[in-house]
Structures are given as C-alpha cells and as structure tokens.
mmCIF file with all atom_site columns, C-alpha atoms in Angstrom:
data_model
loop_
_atom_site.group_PDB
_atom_site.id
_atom_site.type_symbol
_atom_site.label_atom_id
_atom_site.label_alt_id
_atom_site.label_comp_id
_atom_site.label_asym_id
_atom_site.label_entity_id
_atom_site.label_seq_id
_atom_site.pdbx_PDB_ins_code
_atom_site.Cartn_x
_atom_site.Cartn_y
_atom_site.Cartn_z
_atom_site.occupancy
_atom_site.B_iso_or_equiv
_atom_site.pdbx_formal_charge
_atom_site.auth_seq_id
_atom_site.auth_comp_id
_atom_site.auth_asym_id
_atom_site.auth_atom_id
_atom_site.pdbx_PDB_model_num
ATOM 1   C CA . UNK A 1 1   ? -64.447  44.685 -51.327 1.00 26.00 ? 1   UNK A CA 1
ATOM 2   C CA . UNK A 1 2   ? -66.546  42.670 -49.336 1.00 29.00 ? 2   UNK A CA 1
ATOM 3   C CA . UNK A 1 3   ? -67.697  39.190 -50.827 1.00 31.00 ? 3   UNK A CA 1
ATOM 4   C CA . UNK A 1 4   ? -68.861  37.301 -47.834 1.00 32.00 ? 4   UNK A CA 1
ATOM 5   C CA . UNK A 1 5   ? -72.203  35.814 -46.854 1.00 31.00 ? 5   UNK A CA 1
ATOM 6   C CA . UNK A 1 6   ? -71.178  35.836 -43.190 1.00 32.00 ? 6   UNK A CA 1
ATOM 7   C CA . UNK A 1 7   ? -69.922  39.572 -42.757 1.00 33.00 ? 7   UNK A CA 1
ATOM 8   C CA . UNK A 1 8   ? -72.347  41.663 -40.925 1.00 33.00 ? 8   UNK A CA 1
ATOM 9   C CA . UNK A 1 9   ? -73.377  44.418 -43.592 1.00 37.00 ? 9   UNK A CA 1
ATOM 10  C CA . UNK A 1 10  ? -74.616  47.788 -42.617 1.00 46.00 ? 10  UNK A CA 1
ATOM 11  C CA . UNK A 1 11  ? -77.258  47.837 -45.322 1.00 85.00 ? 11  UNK A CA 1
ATOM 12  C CA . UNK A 1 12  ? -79.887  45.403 -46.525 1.00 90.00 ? 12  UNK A CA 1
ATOM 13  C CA . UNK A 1 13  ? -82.645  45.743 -48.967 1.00 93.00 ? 13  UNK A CA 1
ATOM 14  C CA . UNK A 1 14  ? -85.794  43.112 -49.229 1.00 94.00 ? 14  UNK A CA 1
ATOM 15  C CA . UNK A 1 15  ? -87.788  42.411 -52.389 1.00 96.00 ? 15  UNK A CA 1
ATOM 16  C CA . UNK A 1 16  ? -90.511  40.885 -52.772 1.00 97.00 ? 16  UNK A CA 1
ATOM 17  C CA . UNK A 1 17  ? -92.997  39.972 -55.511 1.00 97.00 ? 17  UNK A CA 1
ATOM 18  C CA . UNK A 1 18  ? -96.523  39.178 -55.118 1.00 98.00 ? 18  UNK A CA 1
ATOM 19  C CA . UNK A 1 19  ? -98.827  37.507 -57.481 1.00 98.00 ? 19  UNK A CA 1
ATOM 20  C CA . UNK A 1 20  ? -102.293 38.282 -57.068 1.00 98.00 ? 20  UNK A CA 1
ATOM 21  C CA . UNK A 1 21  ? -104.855 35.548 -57.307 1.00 98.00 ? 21  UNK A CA 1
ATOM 22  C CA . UNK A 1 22  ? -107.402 37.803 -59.731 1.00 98.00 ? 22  UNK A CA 1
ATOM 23  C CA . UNK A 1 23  ? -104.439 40.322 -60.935 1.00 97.00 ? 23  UNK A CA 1
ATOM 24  C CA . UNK A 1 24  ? -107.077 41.608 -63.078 1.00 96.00 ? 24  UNK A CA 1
ATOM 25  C CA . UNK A 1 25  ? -109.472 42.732 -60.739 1.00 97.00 ? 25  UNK A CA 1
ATOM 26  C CA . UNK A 1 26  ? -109.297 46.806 -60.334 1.00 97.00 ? 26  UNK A CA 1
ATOM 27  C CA . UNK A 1 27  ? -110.816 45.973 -56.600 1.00 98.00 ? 27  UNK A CA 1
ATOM 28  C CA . UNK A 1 28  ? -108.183 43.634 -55.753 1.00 98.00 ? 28  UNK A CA 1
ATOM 29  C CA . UNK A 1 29  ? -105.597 45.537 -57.213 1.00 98.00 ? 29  UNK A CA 1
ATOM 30  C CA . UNK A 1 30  ? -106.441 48.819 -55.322 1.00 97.00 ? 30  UNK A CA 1
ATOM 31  C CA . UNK A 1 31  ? -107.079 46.828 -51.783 1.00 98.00 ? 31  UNK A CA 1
ATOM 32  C CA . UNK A 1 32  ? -103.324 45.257 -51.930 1.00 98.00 ? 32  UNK A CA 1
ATOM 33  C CA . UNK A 1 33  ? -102.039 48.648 -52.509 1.00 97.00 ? 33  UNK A CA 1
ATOM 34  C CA . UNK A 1 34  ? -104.171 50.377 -49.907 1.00 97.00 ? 34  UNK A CA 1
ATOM 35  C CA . UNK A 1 35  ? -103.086 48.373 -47.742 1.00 97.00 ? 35  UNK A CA 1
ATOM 36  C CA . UNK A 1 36  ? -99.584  48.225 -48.562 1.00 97.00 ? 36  UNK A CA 1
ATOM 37  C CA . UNK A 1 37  ? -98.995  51.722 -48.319 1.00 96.00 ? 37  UNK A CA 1
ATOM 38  C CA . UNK A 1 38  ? -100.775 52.133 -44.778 1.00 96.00 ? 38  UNK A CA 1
ATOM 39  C CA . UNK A 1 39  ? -98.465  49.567 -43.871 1.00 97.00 ? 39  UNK A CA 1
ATOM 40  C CA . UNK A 1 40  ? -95.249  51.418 -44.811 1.00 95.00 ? 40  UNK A CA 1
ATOM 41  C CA . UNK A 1 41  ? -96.503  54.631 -43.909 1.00 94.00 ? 41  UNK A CA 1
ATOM 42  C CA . UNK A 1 42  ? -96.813  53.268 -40.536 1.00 96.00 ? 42  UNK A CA 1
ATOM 43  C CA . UNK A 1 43  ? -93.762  50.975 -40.234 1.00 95.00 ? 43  UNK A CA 1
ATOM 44  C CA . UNK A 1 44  ? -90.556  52.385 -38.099 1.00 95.00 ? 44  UNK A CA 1
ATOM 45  C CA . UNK A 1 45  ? -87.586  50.043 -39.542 1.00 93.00 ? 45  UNK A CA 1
ATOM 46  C CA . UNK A 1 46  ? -88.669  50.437 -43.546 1.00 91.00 ? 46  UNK A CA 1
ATOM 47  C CA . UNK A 1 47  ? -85.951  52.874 -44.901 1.00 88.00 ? 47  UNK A CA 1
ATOM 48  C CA . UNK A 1 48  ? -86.950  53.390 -48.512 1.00 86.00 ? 48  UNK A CA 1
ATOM 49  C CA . UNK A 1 49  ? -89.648  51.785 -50.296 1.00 89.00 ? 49  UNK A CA 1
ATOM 50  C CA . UNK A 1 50  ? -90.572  51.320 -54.109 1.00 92.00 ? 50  UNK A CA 1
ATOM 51  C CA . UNK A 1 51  ? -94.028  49.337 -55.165 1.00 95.00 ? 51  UNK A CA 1
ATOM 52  C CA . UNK A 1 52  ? -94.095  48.627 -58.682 1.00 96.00 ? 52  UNK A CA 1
ATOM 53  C CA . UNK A 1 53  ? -95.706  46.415 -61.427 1.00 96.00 ? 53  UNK A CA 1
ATOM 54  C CA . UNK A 1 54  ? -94.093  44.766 -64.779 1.00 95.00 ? 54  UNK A CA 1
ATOM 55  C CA . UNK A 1 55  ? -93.654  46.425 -68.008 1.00 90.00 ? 55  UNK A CA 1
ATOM 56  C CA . UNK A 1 56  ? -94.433  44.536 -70.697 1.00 82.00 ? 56  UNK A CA 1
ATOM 57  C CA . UNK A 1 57  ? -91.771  42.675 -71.024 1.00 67.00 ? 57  UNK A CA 1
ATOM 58  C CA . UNK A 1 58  ? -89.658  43.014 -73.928 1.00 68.00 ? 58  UNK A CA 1
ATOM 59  C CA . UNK A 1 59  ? -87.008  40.292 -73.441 1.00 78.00 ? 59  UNK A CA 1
ATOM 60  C CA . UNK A 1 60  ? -86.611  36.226 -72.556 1.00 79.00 ? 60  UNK A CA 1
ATOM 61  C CA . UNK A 1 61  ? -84.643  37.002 -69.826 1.00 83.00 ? 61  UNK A CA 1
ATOM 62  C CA . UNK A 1 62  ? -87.346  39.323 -68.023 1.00 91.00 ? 62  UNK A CA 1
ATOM 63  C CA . UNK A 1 63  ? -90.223  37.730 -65.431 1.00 93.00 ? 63  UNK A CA 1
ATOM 64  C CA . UNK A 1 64  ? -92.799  39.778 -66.031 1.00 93.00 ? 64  UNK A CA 1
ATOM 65  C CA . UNK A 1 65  ? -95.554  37.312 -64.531 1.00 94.00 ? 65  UNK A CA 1
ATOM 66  C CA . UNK A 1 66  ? -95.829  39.133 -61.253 1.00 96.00 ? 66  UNK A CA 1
ATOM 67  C CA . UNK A 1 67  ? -98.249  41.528 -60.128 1.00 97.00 ? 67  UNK A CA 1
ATOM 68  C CA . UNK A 1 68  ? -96.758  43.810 -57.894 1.00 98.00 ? 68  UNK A CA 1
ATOM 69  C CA . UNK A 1 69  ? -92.618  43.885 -56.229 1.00 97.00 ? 69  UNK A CA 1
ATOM 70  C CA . UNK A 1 70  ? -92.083  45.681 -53.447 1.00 96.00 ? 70  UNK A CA 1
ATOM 71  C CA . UNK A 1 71  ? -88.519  46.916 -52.683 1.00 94.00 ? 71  UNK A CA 1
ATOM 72  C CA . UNK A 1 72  ? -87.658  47.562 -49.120 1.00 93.00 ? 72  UNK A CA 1
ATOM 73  C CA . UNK A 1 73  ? -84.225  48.829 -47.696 1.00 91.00 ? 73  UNK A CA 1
ATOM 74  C CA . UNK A 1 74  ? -83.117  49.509 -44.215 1.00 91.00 ? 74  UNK A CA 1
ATOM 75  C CA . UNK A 1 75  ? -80.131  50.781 -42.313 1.00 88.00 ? 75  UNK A CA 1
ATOM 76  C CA . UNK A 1 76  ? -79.411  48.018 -40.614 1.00 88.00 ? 76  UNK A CA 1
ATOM 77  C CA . UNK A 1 77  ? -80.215  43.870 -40.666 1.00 87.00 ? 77  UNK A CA 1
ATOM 78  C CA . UNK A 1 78  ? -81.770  44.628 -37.089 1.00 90.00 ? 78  UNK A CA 1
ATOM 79  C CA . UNK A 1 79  ? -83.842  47.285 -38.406 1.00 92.00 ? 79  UNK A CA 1
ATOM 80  C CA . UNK A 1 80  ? -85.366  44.270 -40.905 1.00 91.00 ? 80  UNK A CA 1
ATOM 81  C CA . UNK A 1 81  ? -85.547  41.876 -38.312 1.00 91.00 ? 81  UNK A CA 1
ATOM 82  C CA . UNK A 1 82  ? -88.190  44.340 -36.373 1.00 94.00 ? 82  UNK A CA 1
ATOM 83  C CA . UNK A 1 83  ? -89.807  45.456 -39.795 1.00 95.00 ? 83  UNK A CA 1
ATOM 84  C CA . UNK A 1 84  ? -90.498  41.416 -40.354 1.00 92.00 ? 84  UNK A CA 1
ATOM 85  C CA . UNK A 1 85  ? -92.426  41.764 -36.827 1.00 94.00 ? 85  UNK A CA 1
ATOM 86  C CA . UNK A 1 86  ? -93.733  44.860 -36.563 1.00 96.00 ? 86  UNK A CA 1
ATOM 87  C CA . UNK A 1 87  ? -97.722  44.836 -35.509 1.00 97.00 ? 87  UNK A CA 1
ATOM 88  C CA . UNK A 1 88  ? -98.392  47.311 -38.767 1.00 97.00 ? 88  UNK A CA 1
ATOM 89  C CA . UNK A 1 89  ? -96.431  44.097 -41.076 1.00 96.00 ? 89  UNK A CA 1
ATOM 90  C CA . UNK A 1 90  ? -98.851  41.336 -39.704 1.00 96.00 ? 90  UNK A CA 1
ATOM 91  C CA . UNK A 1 91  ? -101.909 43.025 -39.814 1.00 97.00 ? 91  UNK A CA 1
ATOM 92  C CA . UNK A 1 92  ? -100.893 44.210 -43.662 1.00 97.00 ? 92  UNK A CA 1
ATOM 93  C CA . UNK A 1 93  ? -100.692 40.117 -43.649 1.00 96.00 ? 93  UNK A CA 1
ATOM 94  C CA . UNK A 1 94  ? -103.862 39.798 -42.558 1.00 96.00 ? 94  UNK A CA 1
ATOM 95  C CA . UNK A 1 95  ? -105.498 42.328 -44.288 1.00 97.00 ? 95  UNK A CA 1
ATOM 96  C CA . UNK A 1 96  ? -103.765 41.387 -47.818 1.00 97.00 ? 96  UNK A CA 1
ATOM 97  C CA . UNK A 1 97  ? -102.908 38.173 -47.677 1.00 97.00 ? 97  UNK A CA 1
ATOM 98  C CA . UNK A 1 98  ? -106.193 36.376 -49.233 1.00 98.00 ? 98  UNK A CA 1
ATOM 99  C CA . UNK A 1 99  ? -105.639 38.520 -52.218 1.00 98.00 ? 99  UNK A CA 1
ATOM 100 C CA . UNK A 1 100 ? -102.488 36.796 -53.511 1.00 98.00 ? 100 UNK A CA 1
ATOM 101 C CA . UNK A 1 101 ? -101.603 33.106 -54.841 1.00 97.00 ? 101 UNK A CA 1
ATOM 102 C CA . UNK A 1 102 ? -97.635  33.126 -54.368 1.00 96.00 ? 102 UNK A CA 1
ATOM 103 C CA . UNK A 1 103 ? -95.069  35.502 -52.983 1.00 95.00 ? 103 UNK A CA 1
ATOM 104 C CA . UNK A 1 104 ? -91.191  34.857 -53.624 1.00 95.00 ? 104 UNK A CA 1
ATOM 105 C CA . UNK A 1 105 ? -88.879  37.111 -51.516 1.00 95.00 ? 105 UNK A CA 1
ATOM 106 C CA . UNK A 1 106 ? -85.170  37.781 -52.001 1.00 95.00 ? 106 UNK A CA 1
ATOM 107 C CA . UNK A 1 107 ? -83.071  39.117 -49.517 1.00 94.00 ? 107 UNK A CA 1
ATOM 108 C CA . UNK A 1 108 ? -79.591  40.839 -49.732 1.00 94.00 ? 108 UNK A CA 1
ATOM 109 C CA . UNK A 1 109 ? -76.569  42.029 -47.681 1.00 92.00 ? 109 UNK A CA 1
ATOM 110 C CA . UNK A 1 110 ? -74.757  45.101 -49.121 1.00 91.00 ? 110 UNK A CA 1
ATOM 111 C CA . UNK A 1 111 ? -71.411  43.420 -51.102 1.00 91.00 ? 111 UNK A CA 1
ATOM 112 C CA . UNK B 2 1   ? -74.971  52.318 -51.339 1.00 38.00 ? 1   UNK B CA 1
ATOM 113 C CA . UNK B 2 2   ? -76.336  55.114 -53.453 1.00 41.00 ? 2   UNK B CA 1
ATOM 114 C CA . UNK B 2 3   ? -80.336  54.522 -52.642 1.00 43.00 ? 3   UNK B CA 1
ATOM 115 C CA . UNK B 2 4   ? -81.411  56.338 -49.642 1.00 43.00 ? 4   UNK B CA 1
ATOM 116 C CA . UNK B 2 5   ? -83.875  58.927 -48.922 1.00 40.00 ? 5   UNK B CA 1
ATOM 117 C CA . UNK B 2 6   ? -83.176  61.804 -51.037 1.00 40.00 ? 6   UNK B CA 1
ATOM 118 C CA . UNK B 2 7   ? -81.906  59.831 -53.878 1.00 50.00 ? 7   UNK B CA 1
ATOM 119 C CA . UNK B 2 8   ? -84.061  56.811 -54.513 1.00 55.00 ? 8   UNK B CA 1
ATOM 120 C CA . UNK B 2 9   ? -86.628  58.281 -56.539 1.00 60.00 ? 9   UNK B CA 1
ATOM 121 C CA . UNK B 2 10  ? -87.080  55.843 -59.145 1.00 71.00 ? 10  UNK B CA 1
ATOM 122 C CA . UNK B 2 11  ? -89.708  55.427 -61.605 1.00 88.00 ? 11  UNK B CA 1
ATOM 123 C CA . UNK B 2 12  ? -88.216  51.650 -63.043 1.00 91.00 ? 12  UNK B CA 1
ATOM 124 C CA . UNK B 2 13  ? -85.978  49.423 -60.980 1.00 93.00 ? 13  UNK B CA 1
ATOM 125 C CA . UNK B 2 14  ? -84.284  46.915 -62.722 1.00 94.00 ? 14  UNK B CA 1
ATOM 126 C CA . UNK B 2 15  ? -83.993  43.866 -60.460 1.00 96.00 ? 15  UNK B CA 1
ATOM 127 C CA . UNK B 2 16  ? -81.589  40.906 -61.340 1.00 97.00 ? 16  UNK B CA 1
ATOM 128 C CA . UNK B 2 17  ? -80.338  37.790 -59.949 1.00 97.00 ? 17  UNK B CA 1
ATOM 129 C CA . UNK B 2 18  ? -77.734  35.718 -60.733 1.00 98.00 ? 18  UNK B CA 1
ATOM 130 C CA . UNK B 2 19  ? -76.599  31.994 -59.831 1.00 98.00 ? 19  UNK B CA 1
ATOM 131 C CA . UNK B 2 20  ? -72.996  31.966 -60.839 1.00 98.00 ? 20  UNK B CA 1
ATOM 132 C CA . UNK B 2 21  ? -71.360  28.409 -62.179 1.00 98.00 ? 21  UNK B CA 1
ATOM 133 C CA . UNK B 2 22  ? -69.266  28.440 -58.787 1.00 98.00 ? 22  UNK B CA 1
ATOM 134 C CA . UNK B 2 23  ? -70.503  30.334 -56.115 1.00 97.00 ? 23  UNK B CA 1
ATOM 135 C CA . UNK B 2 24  ? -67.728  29.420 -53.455 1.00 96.00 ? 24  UNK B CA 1
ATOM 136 C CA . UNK B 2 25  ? -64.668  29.871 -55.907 1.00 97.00 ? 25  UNK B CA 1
ATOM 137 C CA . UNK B 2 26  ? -63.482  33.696 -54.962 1.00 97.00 ? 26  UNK B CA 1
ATOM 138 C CA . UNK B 2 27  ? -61.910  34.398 -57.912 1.00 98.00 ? 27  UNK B CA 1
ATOM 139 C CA . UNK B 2 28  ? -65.024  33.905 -59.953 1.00 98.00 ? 28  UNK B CA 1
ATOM 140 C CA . UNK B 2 29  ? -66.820  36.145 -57.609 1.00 98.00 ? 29  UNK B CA 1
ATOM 141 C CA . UNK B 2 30  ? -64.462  38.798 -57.378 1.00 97.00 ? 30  UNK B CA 1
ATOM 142 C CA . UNK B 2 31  ? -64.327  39.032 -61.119 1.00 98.00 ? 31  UNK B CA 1
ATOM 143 C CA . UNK B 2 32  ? -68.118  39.396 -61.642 1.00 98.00 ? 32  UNK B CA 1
ATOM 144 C CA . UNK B 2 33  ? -67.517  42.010 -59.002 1.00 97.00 ? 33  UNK B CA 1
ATOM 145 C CA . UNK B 2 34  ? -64.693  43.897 -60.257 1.00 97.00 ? 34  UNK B CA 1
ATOM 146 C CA . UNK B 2 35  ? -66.695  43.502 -63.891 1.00 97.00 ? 35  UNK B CA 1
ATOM 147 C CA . UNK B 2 36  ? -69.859  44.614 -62.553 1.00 97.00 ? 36  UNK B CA 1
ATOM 148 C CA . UNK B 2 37  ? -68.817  47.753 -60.259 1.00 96.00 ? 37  UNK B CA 1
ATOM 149 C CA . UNK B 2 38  ? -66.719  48.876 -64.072 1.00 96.00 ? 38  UNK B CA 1
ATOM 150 C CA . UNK B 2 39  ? -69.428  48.690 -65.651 1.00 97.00 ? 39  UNK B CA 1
ATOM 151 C CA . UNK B 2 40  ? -72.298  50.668 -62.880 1.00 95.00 ? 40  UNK B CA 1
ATOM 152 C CA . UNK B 2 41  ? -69.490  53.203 -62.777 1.00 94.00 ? 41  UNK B CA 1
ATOM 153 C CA . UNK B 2 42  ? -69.101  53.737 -66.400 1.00 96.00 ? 42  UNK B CA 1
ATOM 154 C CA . UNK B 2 43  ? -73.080  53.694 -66.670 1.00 95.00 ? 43  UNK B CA 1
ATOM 155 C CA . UNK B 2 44  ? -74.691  57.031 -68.075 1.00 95.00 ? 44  UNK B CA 1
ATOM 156 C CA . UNK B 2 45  ? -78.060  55.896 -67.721 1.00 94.00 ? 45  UNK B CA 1
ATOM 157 C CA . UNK B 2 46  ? -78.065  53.958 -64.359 1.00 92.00 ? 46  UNK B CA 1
ATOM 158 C CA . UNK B 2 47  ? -79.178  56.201 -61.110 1.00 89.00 ? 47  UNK B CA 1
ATOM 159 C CA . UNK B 2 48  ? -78.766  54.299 -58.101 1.00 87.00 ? 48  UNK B CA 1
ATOM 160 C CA . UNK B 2 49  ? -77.349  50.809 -57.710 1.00 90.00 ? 49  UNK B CA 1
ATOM 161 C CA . UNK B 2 50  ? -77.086  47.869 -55.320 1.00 92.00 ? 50  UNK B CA 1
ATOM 162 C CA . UNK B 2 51  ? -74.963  45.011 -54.662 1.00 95.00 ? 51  UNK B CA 1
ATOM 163 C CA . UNK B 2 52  ? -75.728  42.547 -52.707 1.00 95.00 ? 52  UNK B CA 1
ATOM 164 C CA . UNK B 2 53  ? -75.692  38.746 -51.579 1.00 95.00 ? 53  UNK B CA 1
ATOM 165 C CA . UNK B 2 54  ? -78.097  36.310 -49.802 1.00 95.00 ? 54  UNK B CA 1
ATOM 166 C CA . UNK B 2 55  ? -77.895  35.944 -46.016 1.00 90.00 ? 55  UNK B CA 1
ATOM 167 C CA . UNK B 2 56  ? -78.427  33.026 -44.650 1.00 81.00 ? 56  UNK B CA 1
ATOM 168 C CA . UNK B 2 57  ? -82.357  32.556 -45.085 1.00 67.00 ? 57  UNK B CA 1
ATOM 169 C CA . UNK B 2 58  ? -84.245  32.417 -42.150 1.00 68.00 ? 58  UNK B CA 1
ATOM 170 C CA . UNK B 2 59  ? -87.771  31.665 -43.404 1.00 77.00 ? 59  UNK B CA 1
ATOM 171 C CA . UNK B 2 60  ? -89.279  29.654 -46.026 1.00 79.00 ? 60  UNK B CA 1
ATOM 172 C CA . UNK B 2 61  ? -90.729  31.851 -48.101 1.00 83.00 ? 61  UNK B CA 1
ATOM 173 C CA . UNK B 2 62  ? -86.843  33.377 -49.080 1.00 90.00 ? 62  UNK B CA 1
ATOM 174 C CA . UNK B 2 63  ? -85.199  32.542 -51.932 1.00 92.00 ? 63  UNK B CA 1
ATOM 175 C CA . UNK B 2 64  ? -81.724  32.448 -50.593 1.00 93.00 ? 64  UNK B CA 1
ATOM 176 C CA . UNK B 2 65  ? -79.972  30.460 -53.758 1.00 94.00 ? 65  UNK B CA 1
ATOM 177 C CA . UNK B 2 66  ? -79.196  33.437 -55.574 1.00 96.00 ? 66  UNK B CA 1
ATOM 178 C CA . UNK B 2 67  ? -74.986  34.263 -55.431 1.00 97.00 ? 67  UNK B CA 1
ATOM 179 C CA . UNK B 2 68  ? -75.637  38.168 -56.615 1.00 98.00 ? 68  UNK B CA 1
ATOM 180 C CA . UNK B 2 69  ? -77.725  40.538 -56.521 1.00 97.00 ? 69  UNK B CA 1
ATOM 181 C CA . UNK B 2 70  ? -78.261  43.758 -58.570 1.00 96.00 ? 70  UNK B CA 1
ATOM 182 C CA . UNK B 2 71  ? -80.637  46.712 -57.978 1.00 95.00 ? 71  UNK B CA 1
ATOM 183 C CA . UNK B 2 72  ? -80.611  49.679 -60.443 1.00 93.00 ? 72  UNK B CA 1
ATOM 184 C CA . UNK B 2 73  ? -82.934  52.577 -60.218 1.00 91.00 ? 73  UNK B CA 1
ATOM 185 C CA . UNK B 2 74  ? -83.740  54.718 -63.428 1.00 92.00 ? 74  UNK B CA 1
ATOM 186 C CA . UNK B 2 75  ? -85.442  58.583 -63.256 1.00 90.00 ? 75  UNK B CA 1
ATOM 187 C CA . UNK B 2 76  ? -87.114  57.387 -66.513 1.00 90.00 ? 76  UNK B CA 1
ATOM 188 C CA . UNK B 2 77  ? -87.721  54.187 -68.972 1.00 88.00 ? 77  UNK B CA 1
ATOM 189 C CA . UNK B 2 78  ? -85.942  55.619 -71.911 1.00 91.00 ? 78  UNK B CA 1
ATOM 190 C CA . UNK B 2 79  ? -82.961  55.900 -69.551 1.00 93.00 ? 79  UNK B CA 1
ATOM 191 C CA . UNK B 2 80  ? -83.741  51.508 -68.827 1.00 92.00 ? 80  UNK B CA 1
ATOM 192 C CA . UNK B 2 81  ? -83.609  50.863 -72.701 1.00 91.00 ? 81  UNK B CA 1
ATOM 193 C CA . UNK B 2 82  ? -80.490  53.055 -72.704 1.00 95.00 ? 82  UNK B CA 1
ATOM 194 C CA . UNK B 2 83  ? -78.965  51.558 -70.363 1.00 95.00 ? 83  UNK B CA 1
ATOM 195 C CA . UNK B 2 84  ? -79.816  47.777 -71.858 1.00 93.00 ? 84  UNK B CA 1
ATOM 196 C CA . UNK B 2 85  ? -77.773  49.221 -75.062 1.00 94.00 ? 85  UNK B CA 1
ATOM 197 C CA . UNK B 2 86  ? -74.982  50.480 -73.673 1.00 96.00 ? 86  UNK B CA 1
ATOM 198 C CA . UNK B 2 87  ? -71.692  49.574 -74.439 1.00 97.00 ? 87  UNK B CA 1
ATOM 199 C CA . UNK B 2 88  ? -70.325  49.243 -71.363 1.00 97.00 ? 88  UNK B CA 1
ATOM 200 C CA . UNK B 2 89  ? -73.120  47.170 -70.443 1.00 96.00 ? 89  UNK B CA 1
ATOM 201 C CA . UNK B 2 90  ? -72.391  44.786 -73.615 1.00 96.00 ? 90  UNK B CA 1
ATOM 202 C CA . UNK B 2 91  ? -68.850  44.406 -72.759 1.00 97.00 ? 91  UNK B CA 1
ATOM 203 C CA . UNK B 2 92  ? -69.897  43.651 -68.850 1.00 97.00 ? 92  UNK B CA 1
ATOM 204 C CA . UNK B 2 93  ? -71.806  40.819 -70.242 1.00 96.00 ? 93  UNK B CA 1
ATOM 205 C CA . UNK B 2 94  ? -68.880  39.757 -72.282 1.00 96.00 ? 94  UNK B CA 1
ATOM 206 C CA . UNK B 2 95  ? -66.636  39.657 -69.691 1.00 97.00 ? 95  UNK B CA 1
ATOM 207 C CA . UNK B 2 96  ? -68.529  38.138 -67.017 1.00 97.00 ? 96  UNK B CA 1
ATOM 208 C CA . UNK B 2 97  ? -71.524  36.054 -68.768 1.00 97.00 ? 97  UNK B CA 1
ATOM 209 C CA . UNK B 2 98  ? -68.742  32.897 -68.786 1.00 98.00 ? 98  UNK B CA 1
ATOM 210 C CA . UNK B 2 99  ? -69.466  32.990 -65.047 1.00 98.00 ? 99  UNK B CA 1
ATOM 211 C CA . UNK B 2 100 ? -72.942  32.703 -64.455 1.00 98.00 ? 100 UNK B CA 1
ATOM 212 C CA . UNK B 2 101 ? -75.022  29.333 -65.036 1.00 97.00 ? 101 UNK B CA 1
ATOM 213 C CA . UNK B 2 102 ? -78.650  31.342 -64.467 1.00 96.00 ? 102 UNK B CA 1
ATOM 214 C CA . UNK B 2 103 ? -80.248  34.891 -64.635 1.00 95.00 ? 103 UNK B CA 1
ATOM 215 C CA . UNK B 2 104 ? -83.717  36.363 -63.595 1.00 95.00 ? 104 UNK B CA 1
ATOM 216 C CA . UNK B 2 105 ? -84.751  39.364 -64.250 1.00 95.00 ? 105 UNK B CA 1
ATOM 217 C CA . UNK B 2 106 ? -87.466  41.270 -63.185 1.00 95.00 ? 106 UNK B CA 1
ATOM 218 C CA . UNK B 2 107 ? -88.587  45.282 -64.329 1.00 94.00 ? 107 UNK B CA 1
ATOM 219 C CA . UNK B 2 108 ? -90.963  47.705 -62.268 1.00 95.00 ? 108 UNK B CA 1
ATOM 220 C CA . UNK B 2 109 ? -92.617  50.350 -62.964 1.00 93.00 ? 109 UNK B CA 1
ATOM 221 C CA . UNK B 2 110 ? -93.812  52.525 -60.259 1.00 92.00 ? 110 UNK B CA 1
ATOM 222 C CA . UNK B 2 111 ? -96.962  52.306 -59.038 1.00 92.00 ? 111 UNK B CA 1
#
C-alpha cells in the first residue's frame, strides 16, 4: 500500500467546486455548463468527467453551499499538467470565469 | 482505481476529505487505510471508489491541506443513503474517527 505524498502515482483525479456569483440565475447556470461541457468535449488529457450540483443536504457534516463540482480524472499526473494548459481550459476560463465568486480545488494522487 | 471509462457512470458522488490528528505519523495513516479499504470492500452500496492524497500544490487556488481523500460513485441516491447506514460503514467510523481532527463533505448530483 502506497501512503506517500512523494511517490509518482499512475492516476490522479481533480475536483473542483465552483460557486456562482447569481447561482440562481437559470442564464448563468446554463452558460457555466455550456461552456463547461464544450470544454471537456474538446480537451485531450480529461479521462473521465462528472459535473454535478448539491443535494439538499441532509447532514452537518455535508457542504452543500456550492453550485456546481466538477470531477476530473486522468491517466497520468502529466496528462493533468497539459489538461491545466490546454487552449480549450483557458478559453473555458475566459468564457466562464465572470460567472463565479470562488472556486476551491482539491487535488489527489491515487494511495 | 475502479472509475474509468466504462465504469464511472455515476449519478451521486460522494466526495470527502479528511485532516487526520497526525498526518506524518504512519501508523495512524496506515490504519485509516487498512480501516477504510475494509470497509469500501465490504460496501454493498458503494460503486466505484478512490483513494487518494494531496500532491504537493502547485497553484494557489489548491487546497493541498487535506491528508485523505475519498471518492465514491453511486448508480442511484437510495444506494448513497444506504450506504450512509451501513454497518460496515458505522463500524469504519468507529474504528478510525479517533484519527481524524476534521471532515468535509461534499454530495453531487449529476447534472
């Protein structure tokens, strides 16, 4: 079993969760999403992909303040490394990016 | 890994991170380990699942403080509250709850 940071790891997955400045707004909403798929559609490194939004949340533990999470794997840590600067990723940034308030990402190495 | 192509068909993904008490003591993270993998193995309800720990962070906008990762996929949300209930899962967090100081959750829904 593998348990270190350092370790090169074969598989990596990115997540990321966006909050939207008007999360309420249907135009907003569908724009982010648009754009978000075209992006992934078009991207060569993303492996698997998985946009979603919160349930209601039905415990403390649960953050269910965001508006959407995007899940991203990949094959390898290079393959995320050209994902993050891919010309279809930046112009998603550019396209999307005045729609949201705060993004927190969390990245992780296979154990 | 079990998420790839053919399998990663989620319609909720369970996302959770947790801080443990001592992040650089192996034994403590070889024990949430061991108790964790026990547990996803024993699961009915979970699909897919993913381990995984922070690299080192390379941008800002990571949060690389986390010490684990989890990632479980469910084909449908009855299977999530299932899952929440299990017994296996209650004794996981009996076993290994002494060794985390922090936990966030967060719960997707497709889009």
């Amino acid at each position: 079993m593998k348990v270190d940071n350092n370790n090169f790891e074969p598989v990596f997955v990115h997540t990321v969760f966006f909050w939207l400045k008007n999360p309420d707004r249907a135009e907003d909403r569908e724009a982010f999403v648009v754009s978000l798929r075209k992006f992934l559609n078009a991207s060569k490194y993303a492996h698997t992909n998985f946009i979603g939004t919160p349930p209601k949340a039905t415990r403390d533990v649960v953050d269910g303040s965001f508006t959407f999470s995007l899940l991203v794997s990949f094959t390898s840590v290079e393959n995320q490394n050209k994902y993050q600067a891919e010309d279809v990723h930046l112009t998603f940034i550019d396209e999307a990016s005045h729609l949201w308030d705060k993004v927190v990402v969390y990245d992780s190495n296979e154990v």
